[in-house]
Coordinates of C-alpha atoms in Angstrom, one line a residue:
M10 CA -57.5 -21.9 -13.2
I11 CA -58.0 -18.4 -11.8
D12 CA -60.4 -16.3 -13.9
A13 CA -59.3 -12.9 -15.2
V14 CA -60.8 -9.9 -13.2
G15 CA -64.0 -8.6 -14.7
S16 CA -64.4 -11.4 -17.3
G17 CA -65.2 -15.0 -17.6
T18 CA -62.0 -15.9 -19.5
S19 CA -59.1 -17.6 -17.7
L20 CA -55.4 -16.6 -17.8
Q21 CA -54.7 -19.7 -19.8
S22 CA -57.0 -18.5 -22.6
L23 CA -55.0 -15.2 -23.2
P24 CA -53.0 -14.9 -26.4
T25 CA -49.5 -16.3 -26.3
E26 CA -47.9 -12.9 -27.0
I27 CA -49.6 -11.4 -24.0
L28 CA -48.7 -14.4 -21.8
I29 CA -45.0 -14.1 -22.9
N30 CA -45.1 -10.4 -22.0
I31 CA -46.5 -11.1 -18.6
L32 CA -44.2 -14.0 -17.8
S33 CA -41.1 -12.1 -18.9
H34 CA -41.4 -10.0 -15.7
L35 CA -41.0 -13.1 -13.5
D36 CA -37.8 -14.5 -12.0
E37 CA -36.3 -17.8 -13.1
K38 CA -37.5 -19.8 -10.1
D39 CA -41.0 -18.4 -10.6
L40 CA -41.0 -19.6 -14.2
Y41 CA -40.0 -23.1 -13.1
A42 CA -43.0 -23.1 -10.7
V43 CA -45.4 -21.9 -13.4
Q44 CA -44.4 -24.4 -16.0
A45 CA -45.3 -27.2 -13.6
T46 CA -49.0 -26.1 -13.6
C47 CA -50.0 -27.2 -17.1
K48 CA -48.7 -28.3 -20.5
H49 CA -49.7 -24.9 -22.1
F50 CA -47.5 -22.9 -19.7
R51 CA -44.7 -25.4 -20.1
D52 CA -44.7 -24.9 -23.8
I53 CA -44.7 -21.1 -23.5
I54 CA -41.9 -21.1 -21.0
N55 CA -39.8 -23.4 -23.3
D56 CA -40.4 -21.0 -26.1
E57 CA -37.2 -19.0 -26.9
E58 CA -39.2 -15.8 -27.5
L59 CA -40.0 -15.7 -23.8
W60 CA -36.3 -15.8 -22.8
K61 CA -35.5 -13.1 -25.4
N62 CA -38.1 -10.9 -23.7
L63 CA -36.5 -11.7 -20.4
F64 CA -33.2 -10.2 -21.7
V65 CA -35.1 -7.1 -23.0
S66 CA -36.7 -6.6 -19.6
R67 CA -33.4 -6.9 -17.8
I68 CA -30.9 -5.2 -20.1
N69 CA -33.1 -3.5 -22.7
T70 CA -31.6 -5.3 -25.7
R71 CA -31.3 -8.8 -27.3
L72 CA -27.7 -8.2 -28.4
F73 CA -25.0 -8.8 -25.9
P74 CA -21.7 -10.8 -25.5
S75 CA -22.3 -14.5 -25.0
F76 CA -21.3 -16.1 -21.7
S77 CA -22.4 -19.7 -22.3
R78 CA -21.7 -19.8 -26.1
S79 CA -25.1 -21.5 -26.5
L80 CA -27.6 -21.1 -29.3
K81 CA -30.5 -20.9 -26.9
F82 CA -31.4 -17.8 -25.0
S83 CA -32.8 -19.9 -22.2
V84 CA -29.5 -21.6 -21.5
E85 CA -27.7 -18.2 -21.8
Y86 CA -30.0 -16.6 -19.3
V87 CA -29.6 -19.4 -16.8
E88 CA -25.8 -19.6 -17.2
R89 CA -25.4 -15.8 -17.1
N90 CA -27.3 -15.6 -13.8
R91 CA -25.2 -18.4 -12.4
G92 CA -22.0 -16.5 -13.3
L93 CA -23.3 -13.3 -11.8
N94 CA -24.2 -15.1 -8.6
E95 CA -20.7 -16.4 -8.3
W96 CA -19.4 -12.9 -8.4
R97 CA -22.1 -11.7 -6.0
H98 CA -22.1 -14.3 -3.3
N99 CA -18.8 -16.3 -3.3
R100 CA -16.0 -15.5 -0.9
A101 CA -12.7 -14.4 -2.4
I102 CA -9.4 -15.9 -1.5
K103 CA -6.6 -13.3 -1.7
T104 CA -3.0 -14.1 -2.5
R105 CA -0.3 -11.4 -2.3
Y106 CA 2.8 -11.4 -4.6
T107 CA 5.8 -9.0 -4.1
V108 CA 7.8 -8.6 -7.3
A109 CA 11.6 -8.4 -6.6
T110 CA 13.2 -5.8 -8.9
Q111 CA 16.9 -4.9 -9.3
N112 CA 16.3 -1.7 -7.3
Q113 CA 13.9 -1.5 -4.4
Y114 CA 12.6 1.8 -5.7
N115 CA 11.7 0.4 -9.1
Q116 CA 8.1 -0.3 -9.9
L117 CA 6.3 -2.4 -12.3
E118 CA 5.9 -0.8 -15.7
Q119 CA 3.4 -3.3 -17.4
M120 CA 1.2 -6.2 -16.3
V121 CA -0.5 -8.8 -18.5
F122 CA -3.2 -11.1 -17.0
D123 CA -4.2 -14.1 -19.1
Y124 CA -5.3 -16.8 -16.6
P125 CA -3.7 -19.0 -15.5
R126 CA -0.6 -16.9 -16.2
C127 CA 0.3 -13.4 -15.3
A128 CA 3.4 -11.6 -16.6
C129 CA 4.9 -8.4 -15.1
Y130 CA 7.7 -6.2 -16.6
S131 CA 10.1 -3.9 -14.9
D132 CA 13.4 -2.6 -16.3
G133 CA 15.8 -5.4 -15.8
V134 CA 13.5 -8.3 -14.8
I135 CA 10.3 -10.1 -15.9
M136 CA 8.2 -12.1 -13.4
L137 CA 6.0 -14.9 -14.7
V138 CA 3.4 -16.1 -12.3
Q139 CA 1.7 -19.5 -12.7
L140 CA -1.5 -18.9 -10.7
H141 CA -2.8 -22.5 -11.1
S142 CA 0.3 -24.0 -9.4
R143 CA -0.4 -25.8 -6.1
R144 CA 2.9 -25.0 -4.6
R145 CA 3.5 -21.4 -4.1
K146 CA 7.3 -21.6 -4.5
D147 CA 6.8 -23.0 -8.0
R148 CA 4.5 -20.1 -9.1
L149 CA 7.1 -17.4 -9.5
T150 CA 9.7 -17.4 -12.3
Y151 CA 12.2 -14.5 -12.6
M152 CA 13.8 -13.8 -16.0
P153 CA 16.6 -11.2 -16.8
C154 CA 15.4 -8.6 -19.3
T155 CA 17.4 -5.4 -19.4
T156 CA 16.1 -2.8 -21.8
P157 CA 18.6 -2.3 -24.7
H158 CA 20.3 1.1 -24.8
G159 CA 18.7 3.5 -27.2
C160 CA 15.3 1.8 -27.2
S161 CA 12.7 3.9 -29.1
T162 CA 9.6 1.6 -28.7
M163 CA 8.7 -1.7 -27.0
H164 CA 5.8 -4.1 -26.5
F165 CA 5.2 -6.7 -23.8
N166 CA 2.7 -9.5 -23.6
I167 CA 2.3 -12.9 -22.1
N168 CA 4.6 -14.5 -24.7
A169 CA 7.4 -12.1 -25.3
A170 CA 9.0 -8.7 -24.8
V171 CA 10.3 -7.0 -27.9
F172 CA 12.3 -3.7 -28.3
G173 CA 13.0 -1.4 -31.3
R174 CA 16.0 1.0 -31.3
F175 CA 16.6 4.3 -32.9
D176 CA 19.1 2.7 -35.4
G177 CA 16.6 0.2 -36.8
R178 CA 17.8 -2.8 -34.8
V179 CA 15.2 -5.1 -33.1
F180 CA 15.7 -7.0 -29.9
G181 CA 13.5 -9.5 -28.2
K182 CA 13.1 -12.1 -25.4
L183 CA 10.7 -15.0 -25.8
L184 CA 8.9 -16.4 -22.7
T185 CA 7.5 -19.6 -24.2
N186 CA 10.6 -21.7 -24.7
K187 CA 13.7 -22.7 -22.7
S188 CA 15.6 -19.5 -23.8
H189 CA 13.7 -17.4 -21.2
L190 CA 16.8 -17.6 -18.9
C191 CA 19.0 -16.1 -21.6
P192 CA 19.4 -12.3 -22.0
V193 CA 17.7 -10.2 -24.6
T194 CA 18.9 -11.2 -28.1
E195 CA 19.1 -9.3 -31.3
F196 CA 17.0 -10.2 -34.3
N197 CA 18.9 -11.3 -37.5
A198 CA 17.9 -8.2 -39.5
M199 CA 17.2 -4.5 -39.1
H200 CA 15.1 -1.6 -40.4
R201 CA 16.5 1.2 -42.6
S202 CA 15.5 3.9 -40.0
C203 CA 14.3 4.3 -36.4
V204 CA 11.8 1.7 -35.2
T205 CA 8.5 3.6 -34.4
A206 CA 6.1 0.7 -33.7
I207 CA 6.4 -2.9 -32.6
T208 CA 4.0 -5.6 -31.4
T209 CA 3.8 -9.4 -30.9
A210 CA 1.0 -11.9 -31.3
A211 CA -0.2 -13.8 -28.2
L212 CA -1.7 -16.9 -29.7
E213 CA -2.6 -19.8 -27.4
D214 CA -3.1 -22.3 -30.2
S215 CA 0.2 -21.5 -32.0
S216 CA 3.6 -23.0 -31.2
E217 CA 5.5 -20.2 -32.9
D218 CA 6.1 -16.7 -31.7
W219 CA 5.4 -13.9 -34.2
C220 CA 6.4 -10.3 -34.1
V221 CA 5.9 -7.3 -36.5
S222 CA 7.7 -4.0 -36.4
G223 CA 7.4 -0.7 -38.4
C224 CA 9.9 2.1 -38.9
E225 CA 10.0 5.8 -39.7
S226 CA 10.2 5.2 -43.4
G227 CA 7.0 3.1 -43.6
Q228 CA 8.7 -0.3 -43.8
V229 CA 7.0 -3.3 -42.0
I230 CA 8.9 -6.5 -41.1
W231 CA 7.4 -9.8 -39.9
W232 CA 9.6 -11.9 -37.6
R233 CA 9.2 -15.5 -36.4
E234 CA 11.4 -16.8 -33.6
A235 CA 13.6 -13.7 -33.9
K236 CA 14.2 -14.3 -37.6
L237 CA 13.0 -12.2 -40.5
Q238 CA 10.1 -13.7 -42.5
K239 CA 9.1 -10.9 -44.8
S240 CA 9.5 -7.2 -45.4
L241 CA 7.0 -4.8 -47.1
Q242 CA 7.1 -1.1 -47.9
I243 CA 3.4 -0.2 -47.2
S244 CA 3.8 3.6 -46.7
N245 CA 6.1 6.6 -47.1
K246 CA 5.2 7.9 -43.6
P247 CA 6.2 6.7 -40.2
I248 CA 4.2 3.7 -38.9
L249 CA 2.4 4.9 -35.7
R250 CA 0.5 1.8 -34.5
L251 CA 0.6 -1.9 -35.2
A252 CA -1.6 -4.9 -34.3
L253 CA -1.1 -8.6 -35.2
H254 CA -3.4 -11.6 -35.0
K255 CA -3.0 -14.8 -37.0
D256 CA -3.0 -13.8 -40.7
W257 CA -4.2 -10.2 -40.1
T258 CA -1.9 -7.2 -39.5
V259 CA -3.2 -3.6 -39.0
A260 CA -0.8 -0.7 -39.5
V261 CA -1.7 3.0 -39.0
D262 CA 0.3 6.0 -40.2
S263 CA -0.7 9.7 -40.0
E264 CA -3.1 9.4 -43.0
H265 CA -4.1 5.8 -43.7
I266 CA -5.1 2.5 -42.2
C267 CA -3.4 -0.4 -43.9
I268 CA -4.9 -3.9 -43.5
V269 CA -2.4 -6.6 -44.6
Q270 CA -3.7 -10.2 -45.0
K271 CA -1.2 -13.1 -45.0
M272 CA 1.7 -10.6 -45.3
D273 CA 0.8 -10.0 -48.9
T274 CA -2.6 -8.3 -49.7
I275 CA -2.7 -4.7 -48.7
L276 CA -6.0 -2.8 -48.2
R277 CA -6.1 0.9 -47.3
L278 CA -8.6 3.2 -45.6
D279 CA -8.5 6.9 -44.8
I280 CA -8.3 8.0 -41.2
P281 CA -11.3 10.2 -40.2
S282 CA -10.6 13.8 -40.9
N283 CA -10.7 14.9 -37.3
L284 CA -7.9 12.5 -36.4
R285 CA -6.0 13.3 -39.6
R286 CA -5.2 16.8 -38.5
S287 CA -2.4 15.8 -36.1
P288 CA -0.8 12.4 -35.6
N289 CA -0.7 13.1 -31.8
Q290 CA -4.5 13.1 -31.7
I291 CA -4.6 9.3 -32.1
Q292 CA -4.6 8.6 -28.4
F293 CA -6.5 5.3 -28.3
F294 CA -6.0 2.2 -30.6
K295 CA -7.8 -1.1 -30.1
V296 CA -8.6 -3.9 -32.6
D297 CA -11.4 -6.4 -32.3
F298 CA -10.1 -9.1 -34.6
G299 CA -13.1 -11.4 -33.9
G300 CA -15.5 -8.8 -35.2
K301 CA -13.0 -7.2 -37.6
L302 CA -13.4 -3.8 -36.1
L303 CA -10.8 -1.0 -35.5
V304 CA -11.2 1.5 -32.6
L305 CA -9.5 4.8 -33.0
G306 CA -10.0 7.9 -30.9
D307 CA -8.8 11.1 -29.3
T308 CA -9.8 12.8 -26.1
T309 CA -13.2 13.9 -27.5
E310 CA -14.4 11.4 -30.0
I311 CA -14.2 7.6 -30.5
Y312 CA -14.5 5.9 -33.9
V313 CA -15.3 2.3 -34.7
I314 CA -14.3 1.4 -38.2
S315 CA -15.1 -1.9 -40.0
I316 CA -12.1 -3.7 -41.5
D317 CA -14.1 -6.7 -42.7
V318 CA -13.2 -7.1 -46.4
D319 CA -16.3 -9.2 -47.0
Q320 CA -18.9 -6.9 -45.5
D321 CA -19.2 -3.2 -44.7
F322 CA -15.5 -2.5 -45.3
G323 CA -14.7 1.0 -44.1
H324 CA -18.1 1.6 -42.4
T325 CA -17.4 4.2 -39.7
R326 CA -19.4 5.0 -36.5
S327 CA -18.5 7.4 -33.8
L328 CA -19.3 8.6 -30.3
R329 CA -18.6 12.1 -29.0
F330 CA -18.2 12.9 -25.3
E331 CA -18.6 16.2 -23.5
N332 CA -15.9 15.3 -21.0
S333 CA -12.4 14.4 -21.9
V334 CA -11.8 10.7 -22.5
Q335 CA -9.2 9.3 -20.1
N336 CA -9.0 5.6 -21.1
V337 CA -10.5 3.1 -23.5
F338 CA -10.5 -0.6 -22.7
I339 CA -11.9 -3.6 -24.5
D340 CA -12.8 -7.2 -23.7
E341 CA -9.5 -8.7 -24.9
A342 CA -10.6 -12.4 -24.6
T343 CA -13.7 -11.8 -26.8
A344 CA -11.8 -9.6 -29.2
K345 CA -9.5 -12.5 -30.1
R346 CA -12.3 -15.0 -30.6
T347 CA -14.1 -15.1 -34.0
Q348 CA -17.6 -13.8 -33.8
D349 CA -20.5 -16.3 -34.2
A350 CA -23.7 -14.3 -34.9
S351 CA -25.9 -17.4 -34.6
I352 CA -25.4 -17.9 -30.8
A353 CA -27.6 -16.2 -28.3
G354 CA -27.1 -12.5 -28.1
G355 CA -25.3 -12.3 -31.4
D356 CA -21.8 -12.8 -29.7
G357 CA -21.2 -9.1 -29.0
C358 CA -18.1 -7.5 -27.6
F359 CA -18.0 -4.9 -24.8
M360 CA -15.8 -1.8 -24.8
G361 CA -15.5 0.6 -21.9
I362 CA -14.8 4.4 -22.0
L363 CA -13.6 6.3 -18.9
T364 CA -14.2 10.0 -18.9
A365 CA -12.9 12.9 -16.8
D366 CA -16.1 13.2 -14.8
N367 CA -15.5 9.7 -13.2
S368 CA -18.0 8.1 -15.5
V369 CA -17.7 4.7 -17.2
H370 CA -19.6 4.0 -20.4
T371 CA -20.1 0.6 -21.9
V372 CA -20.7 0.0 -25.6
N373 CA -21.3 -3.2 -27.6
I374 CA -19.2 -2.4 -30.6
R375 CA -20.5 -5.4 -32.5
T376 CA -24.0 -4.1 -32.5
P377 CA -25.2 -3.8 -36.2
G378 CA -26.5 -0.5 -37.5
S379 CA -25.3 2.9 -38.6
N380 CA -24.9 4.4 -35.1
L381 CA -23.3 3.4 -31.8
S382 CA -25.3 3.6 -28.6
I383 CA -24.1 3.6 -25.0
Q384 CA -25.6 0.6 -23.2
T385 CA -24.8 1.7 -19.6
K386 CA -23.3 4.7 -17.9
L387 CA -22.1 4.7 -14.3
T388 CA -21.0 7.9 -12.6
F389 CA -19.0 7.8 -9.3
I390 CA -18.1 10.3 -6.7
D391 CA -14.7 8.6 -6.0
E392 CA -11.9 8.7 -8.5
V393 CA -11.7 5.7 -10.9
H394 CA -8.0 4.9 -11.2
V395 CA -8.4 2.0 -13.6
A396 CA -11.2 -0.2 -15.0
Q397 CA -11.6 -3.4 -17.0
I398 CA -14.5 -5.3 -18.6
N399 CA -15.2 -8.8 -19.9
N400 CA -18.3 -10.4 -21.3
L401 CA -20.1 -10.5 -17.9
V402 CA -18.8 -7.9 -15.4
L403 CA -17.3 -4.4 -15.3
V404 CA -14.7 -3.8 -12.6
C405 CA -13.7 -0.3 -11.4
A406 CA -10.7 0.2 -9.1
F407 CA -11.0 3.0 -6.6
S408 CA -8.7 4.1 -3.8
G409 CA -8.9 1.2 -1.3
S410 CA -11.8 -0.6 -2.9
L411 CA -13.0 -2.4 -6.0
G412 CA -16.5 -2.1 -7.5
I413 CA -17.9 -5.1 -9.5
F414 CA -21.0 -4.4 -11.7
D415 CA -23.1 -6.2 -14.2
A416 CA -21.7 -5.0 -17.6
A417 CA -25.0 -5.5 -19.3
N418 CA -27.2 -3.3 -17.1
G419 CA -24.8 -1.6 -14.6
S420 CA -26.3 -3.1 -11.5
E421 CA -23.9 -3.4 -8.6
L422 CA -22.8 -7.0 -7.7
R423 CA -20.4 -6.4 -4.8
V424 CA -17.8 -4.1 -3.4
V425 CA -14.4 -5.4 -2.3
R426 CA -12.8 -3.4 0.6
K427 CA -9.1 -3.0 1.7
T428 CA -7.4 -3.1 -1.6
E429 CA -4.6 -0.9 -3.1
K430 CA -4.6 2.7 -2.2
T431 CA -3.5 3.8 -5.6
P432 CA -4.2 0.9 -8.0
Q433 CA -2.2 1.0 -11.3
F434 CA -2.9 -2.4 -12.8
L435 CA -6.1 -4.4 -13.1
G436 CA -6.8 -7.7 -14.8
V437 CA -10.2 -9.5 -14.9
S438 CA -11.1 -13.1 -15.8
H439 CA -14.2 -14.9 -14.9
G440 CA -14.2 -15.4 -11.1
R441 CA -10.6 -14.0 -10.8
M442 CA -9.0 -10.6 -10.6
I443 CA -5.5 -9.1 -10.2
V444 CA -5.0 -5.6 -8.9
G445 CA -1.5 -4.2 -8.4
S446 CA 0.4 -1.1 -7.4
G447 CA 4.1 -0.4 -7.3
N448 CA 5.7 -3.9 -7.1
V449 CA 2.9 -5.6 -5.3
L450 CA 0.1 -7.7 -6.9
H451 CA -3.0 -9.1 -5.2
F452 CA -4.8 -12.1 -6.8
L453 CA -8.4 -12.5 -5.9
Q454 CA -10.1 -15.8 -6.7
Y455 CA -13.8 -16.5 -6.2
A456 CA -14.8 -20.1 -5.5
G457 CA -17.1 -21.6 -8.2
L458 CA -20.0 -24.0 -7.9
E459 CA -17.8 -27.0 -8.5
D460 CA -15.7 -26.0 -5.6
K461 CA -18.8 -25.8 -3.4
Q462 CA -19.8 -29.3 -4.5
K463 CA -16.4 -30.6 -3.7
K464 CA -16.5 -28.9 -0.3
T465 CA -19.9 -30.5 0.5
G466 CA -18.5 -34.0 0.0
S467 CA -15.1 -33.3 1.4
S468 CA -13.7 -33.9 4.9
Q469 CA -13.3 -31.5 7.7
V470 CA -9.6 -31.1 6.9
T471 CA -10.5 -29.5 3.5
R472 CA -12.8 -27.1 5.2
G473 CA -10.0 -26.3 7.7
N474 CA -7.6 -25.6 4.9
K475 CA -10.1 -23.3 3.3
W476 CA -10.5 -21.4 6.5
N477 CA -6.8 -21.2 7.0
E478 CA -6.4 -19.6 3.5
V479 CA -9.1 -17.0 4.3
L480 CA -7.5 -16.4 7.7
H481 CA -4.1 -15.9 6.2
S482 CA -5.5 -13.5 3.6
Q483 CA -7.2 -11.4 6.3
L484 CA -3.9 -11.4 8.3
D485 CA -2.1 -10.2 5.3
L486 CA -4.6 -7.3 4.9
Y487 CA -4.1 -6.4 8.6
N488 CA -0.3 -6.5 8.3
E489 CA -0.5 -4.2 5.3
D490 CA -2.7 -1.7 7.1
E491 CA -0.4 -1.8 10.2
N492 CA 2.7 -1.3 8.1
S493 CA 1.1 1.6 6.3
R494 CA 0.1 3.1 9.6
L495 CA 3.6 2.8 11.0
Q496 CA 5.1 4.3 7.8
E497 CA 2.7 7.2 8.0
Q498 CA 3.6 7.8 11.7
K499 CA 7.3 7.8 10.8
R500 CA 6.8 10.2 8.0
L501 CA 4.8 12.6 10.2
E502 CA 7.5 12.4 12.9
K503 CA 10.2 13.1 10.3
L504 CA 8.2 16.1 9.1
R505 CA 7.7 17.4 12.6
R506 CA 11.4 17.2 13.4
K507 CA 12.2 18.9 10.1
F508 CA 9.7 21.8 10.2
L509 CA 9.0 22.2 14.0
G510 CA 12.7 22.0 15.2
D511 CA 12.6 25.7 16.3
V512 CA 9.6 25.3 18.6
D513 CA 10.4 26.0 22.3
D514 CA 10.3 22.5 23.9
E515 CA 11.4 22.5 27.5
E516 CA 11.9 18.7 27.7
T517 CA 14.0 18.8 24.5
Q518 CA 16.1 21.6 25.7
L519 CA 16.8 19.9 29.0
R520 CA 17.8 16.7 27.2
I521 CA 20.2 18.7 25.0
A522 CA 21.7 20.4 28.1
L523 CA 22.1 17.1 29.8
M524 CA 23.8 15.5 26.8
E525 CA 26.2 18.5 26.5
S526 CA 27.1 18.3 30.2
E527 CA 27.7 14.6 30.0
A528 CA 29.9 15.1 26.9
A529 CA 31.9 17.8 28.7
A530 CA 32.3 15.7 31.8
A531 CA 33.4 12.8 29.7
N532 CA 36.0 14.9 27.8
F533 CA 37.3 16.8 30.9
P534 CA 39.7 14.2 32.4
F535 CA 41.3 13.6 29.0
S536 CA 42.0 17.3 28.5
A537 CA 43.3 17.7 32.0
M538 CA 45.6 14.7 31.5
K539 CA 46.9 16.3 28.3
E540 CA 47.8 19.5 30.1
S541 CA 49.4 17.9 33.2
S542 CA 49.7 14.2 33.6
T543 CA 51.5 14.3 37.1
E544 CA 50.2 17.4 39.0
P545 CA 46.6 17.7 40.3
D546 CA 44.4 20.4 39.0
E547 CA 44.8 23.2 41.7
E548 CA 41.8 25.2 40.4
L549 CA 39.5 22.1 40.8
L550 CA 40.8 21.4 44.3
R551 CA 40.3 25.0 45.3
A552 CA 36.8 25.1 43.9
I553 CA 36.0 21.9 45.9
E554 CA 37.3 23.4 49.1
E555 CA 35.4 26.6 48.7
S556 CA 32.2 24.6 48.0
K557 CA 32.8 22.6 51.2
L558 CA 33.3 25.7 53.3
S559 CA 30.3 27.4 51.9
F560 CA 28.2 24.3 52.7
E561 CA 29.5 24.2 56.3
N562 CA 28.8 27.9 56.8
S563 CA 25.3 27.4 55.5
L564 CA 24.7 24.6 58.0
A565 CA 26.1 26.7 60.8
S566 CA 23.9 29.6 59.9
D567 CA 20.9 27.3 60.0
E568 CA 21.8 25.9 63.4
Q569 CA 22.7 29.3 64.8
G570 CA 19.1 30.5 64.8
E571 CA 17.9 27.3 66.5
D572 CA 20.6 27.5 69.4
L573 CA 20.3 31.2 70.1
E574 CA 18.2 30.9 73.2
L575 CA 20.5 28.1 74.5
L576 CA 23.5 30.3 74.1
R577 CA 21.9 33.2 75.9
A578 CA 21.0 30.9 78.9
I579 CA 24.6 29.6 79.1
Q580 CA 26.0 33.1 78.9
Q581 CA 23.7 34.2 81.8
S582 CA 24.7 31.2 83.8
R583 CA 28.4 31.9 83.1
E584 CA 28.0 35.5 84.4
E585 CA 26.4 34.4 87.6
E586 CA 29.1 31.8 88.2
E587 CA 31.8 34.5 87.6
S588 CA 30.2 36.7 90.3
R589 CA 30.1 33.8 92.8
R590 CA 33.7 33.0 92.0
T591 CA 34.7 36.6 92.7
S592 CA 33.0 36.6 96.0
R593 CA 34.7 33.3 97.1
R594 CA 38.1 34.6 96.1
S595 CA 37.6 37.7 98.3
Q596 CA 36.6 35.5 101.3
R597 CA 39.7 33.3 100.9
R598 CA 41.9 36.2 101.0
M599 CA 40.5 37.2 104.4
A600 CA 40.7 33.7 106.0
P601 CA 43.7 32.6 108.3
L602 CA 46.7 31.1 106.6
G603 CA 46.7 28.1 109.0
E604 CA 43.4 26.7 107.5
L605 CA 45.2 26.2 104.2
V606 CA 48.2 24.2 105.5
G607 CA 48.8 21.2 103.3
S608 CA 46.8 22.6 100.4
S609 CA 47.6 25.0 97.6
S610 CA 44.4 27.0 97.4
I611 CA 46.2 29.9 95.7
E612 CA 47.6 28.6 92.5
P613 CA 49.0 30.2 89.4
Q614 CA 46.7 30.7 86.4
S615 CA 48.6 28.0 84.4
N616 CA 48.1 25.4 87.1
R617 CA 44.3 26.1 87.1
Q618 CA 44.1 25.7 83.4
E619 CA 46.0 22.4 83.6
Q620 CA 43.6 21.2 86.2
R621 CA 40.6 22.1 84.0
A622 CA 42.1 20.2 81.2
N623 CA 42.7 17.1 83.4
P624 CA 39.5 16.2 85.4
V625 CA 41.1 13.0 86.7
C626 CA 43.8 15.0 88.4
L627 CA 41.2 17.3 89.9
Q628 CA 39.4 14.3 91.4
S629 CA 42.6 13.0 93.1
Q630 CA 43.3 16.4 94.6
A631 CA 39.8 16.8 95.9
S632 CA 40.2 13.7 98.1
E633 CA 43.1 15.5 100.0
V634 CA 41.4 18.9 100.6
S635 CA 38.9 20.2 103.0
P636 CA 35.1 20.4 102.3
D637 CA 35.3 24.1 101.4
Q638 CA 38.0 23.3 99.0
H639 CA 36.1 20.3 97.6
R640 CA 33.1 22.6 96.9
H641 CA 35.5 25.0 95.2
F642 CA 36.8 22.3 92.9
E643 CA 33.3 21.1 92.1
D644 CA 32.4 24.7 91.0
E645 CA 35.5 24.8 88.8
E646 CA 34.5 21.4 87.2
L647 CA 31.0 22.8 86.5
E648 CA 32.6 25.9 85.0
L649 CA 34.9 23.7 82.8
A650 CA 32.0 21.6 81.6
K651 CA 30.0 24.7 80.6
A652 CA 33.0 26.1 78.8
L653 CA 33.6 22.9 76.9
S654 CA 29.9 22.8 75.9
L655 CA 30.0 26.4 74.7
S656 CA 33.1 25.8 72.7
E657 CA 31.4 22.8 71.0
L658 CA 28.4 25.0 70.1
N659 CA 30.6 27.7 68.7

């Protein structure tokens, strides 16, 4: 054994209290290694005081909600760390559910998550999801549930949906029997005045469905299976809040808290003076039936009042907050379970308070003493839309992400990305979460250690199925992001067309002009046919002819400049030929007449023109004349060819 520094004593010889304090700073795996060294360390590590100190060093208290329900702190410590590691390391399988409502624009109004069931309510329809079902098509059950006309208050849980009307009538729909396919039915009795509060009991171990309602005149009625069981006049003021669990009923009016046991015994407490000033100041109402505690509060102060008739009845503790309280949420599963103070941690119950500065406070409301203390406080930069807590973790829903934290000390376990942009609903169970927005729910399930053991001994097919589920979940996330991107693009395009329509866009103007011209061209023949079905349109023909002439003139003007030099050369050649012709004519007049016998050298002008127009005739005449006459005809043919060329150019 290693000796202590500066002394001859060994570590083993130190007092037990000091050794417990030293070993309480080690991790669980280090403790297992130390206990294998000797019997003395093994006895110390198996001492429950060491594990109590481990909790103190980790979460600064020995009082906390139990996770293992064990009497030993050592078992609770090991099981608690195992549960936290499941949240921290396991991969989540995500399943998406779209709730079909009567109107596509309707959204979910309430959501209740009690694994393995989840119930959602929207005006006109209830969807019940069996999350443990293997076949997906068997998971969803739709039930008609139209809200009665004139409804003044309602309550919805995993077992039933109940409604109270302004005329004192009560309606309900049970979800636990075969009547869930029937419409909303009316109960067999009614209140004397408007129903102001109503609630149901969600009991897993009970085969009967109970409901309690209160009215404006202070009357409270208990119902079982839509039938009246008992009626009591417990106040002369309107009943504001009601809670029911087994044999206990809590009713709150503007001045008193009434605790009714077995629908008979009535106990009363005064509401704290700050909340008694105005009934509207009771913003938050929660009941921990397991610890017999009532939580009341407004936007500045939260009160925890004991309703245990056997101990500390009426004892009140409070917490005041500088920032406005936005929401109060409690560990519902622990609140329904009777407290057992003998188990490790004292079987506490966590409550969370969300304030306006984006801070979430956790409080163990079952901690004994005269004051309440905040166990953890987490402040965030991003807005916290909704939060939930259980006996192990605190979950906060942000825009597009989920934060999972250790509820006992506030340490971050993991962050889940690509979730709802504006989450409205959040439910938490161990290893499972449901987050929803609008009419879409996402169920996230984290694989446990048993699943890992099954996976180790299973075949490759099981692994492939697991991979396919993860792949499909990732594809669903991608499709959601792509659809949101396309919707945002369409929205921006619509805004651009609406607000930027007057912007000078050349391409847009050209398209408009082209569309108008095409429409005019398409409508033109029909209008012309209406005016004259037999005669052609003279204006159109005239316009076409003028266009043709203008086109030919433009072509002639273009060619005129190119052929100007050629025309000048032909004109000069023509003038020279005319002078030669004049000289020859004068010579023929002076020649003897006998040289021209048998020929007609002197011809009328009309004959010469006919000869120019008929070159074949000229050739036949040239064979019968003298050489001088032959040259004369050749000159005339040349002159005719030039004249024809000039006429073609013109």
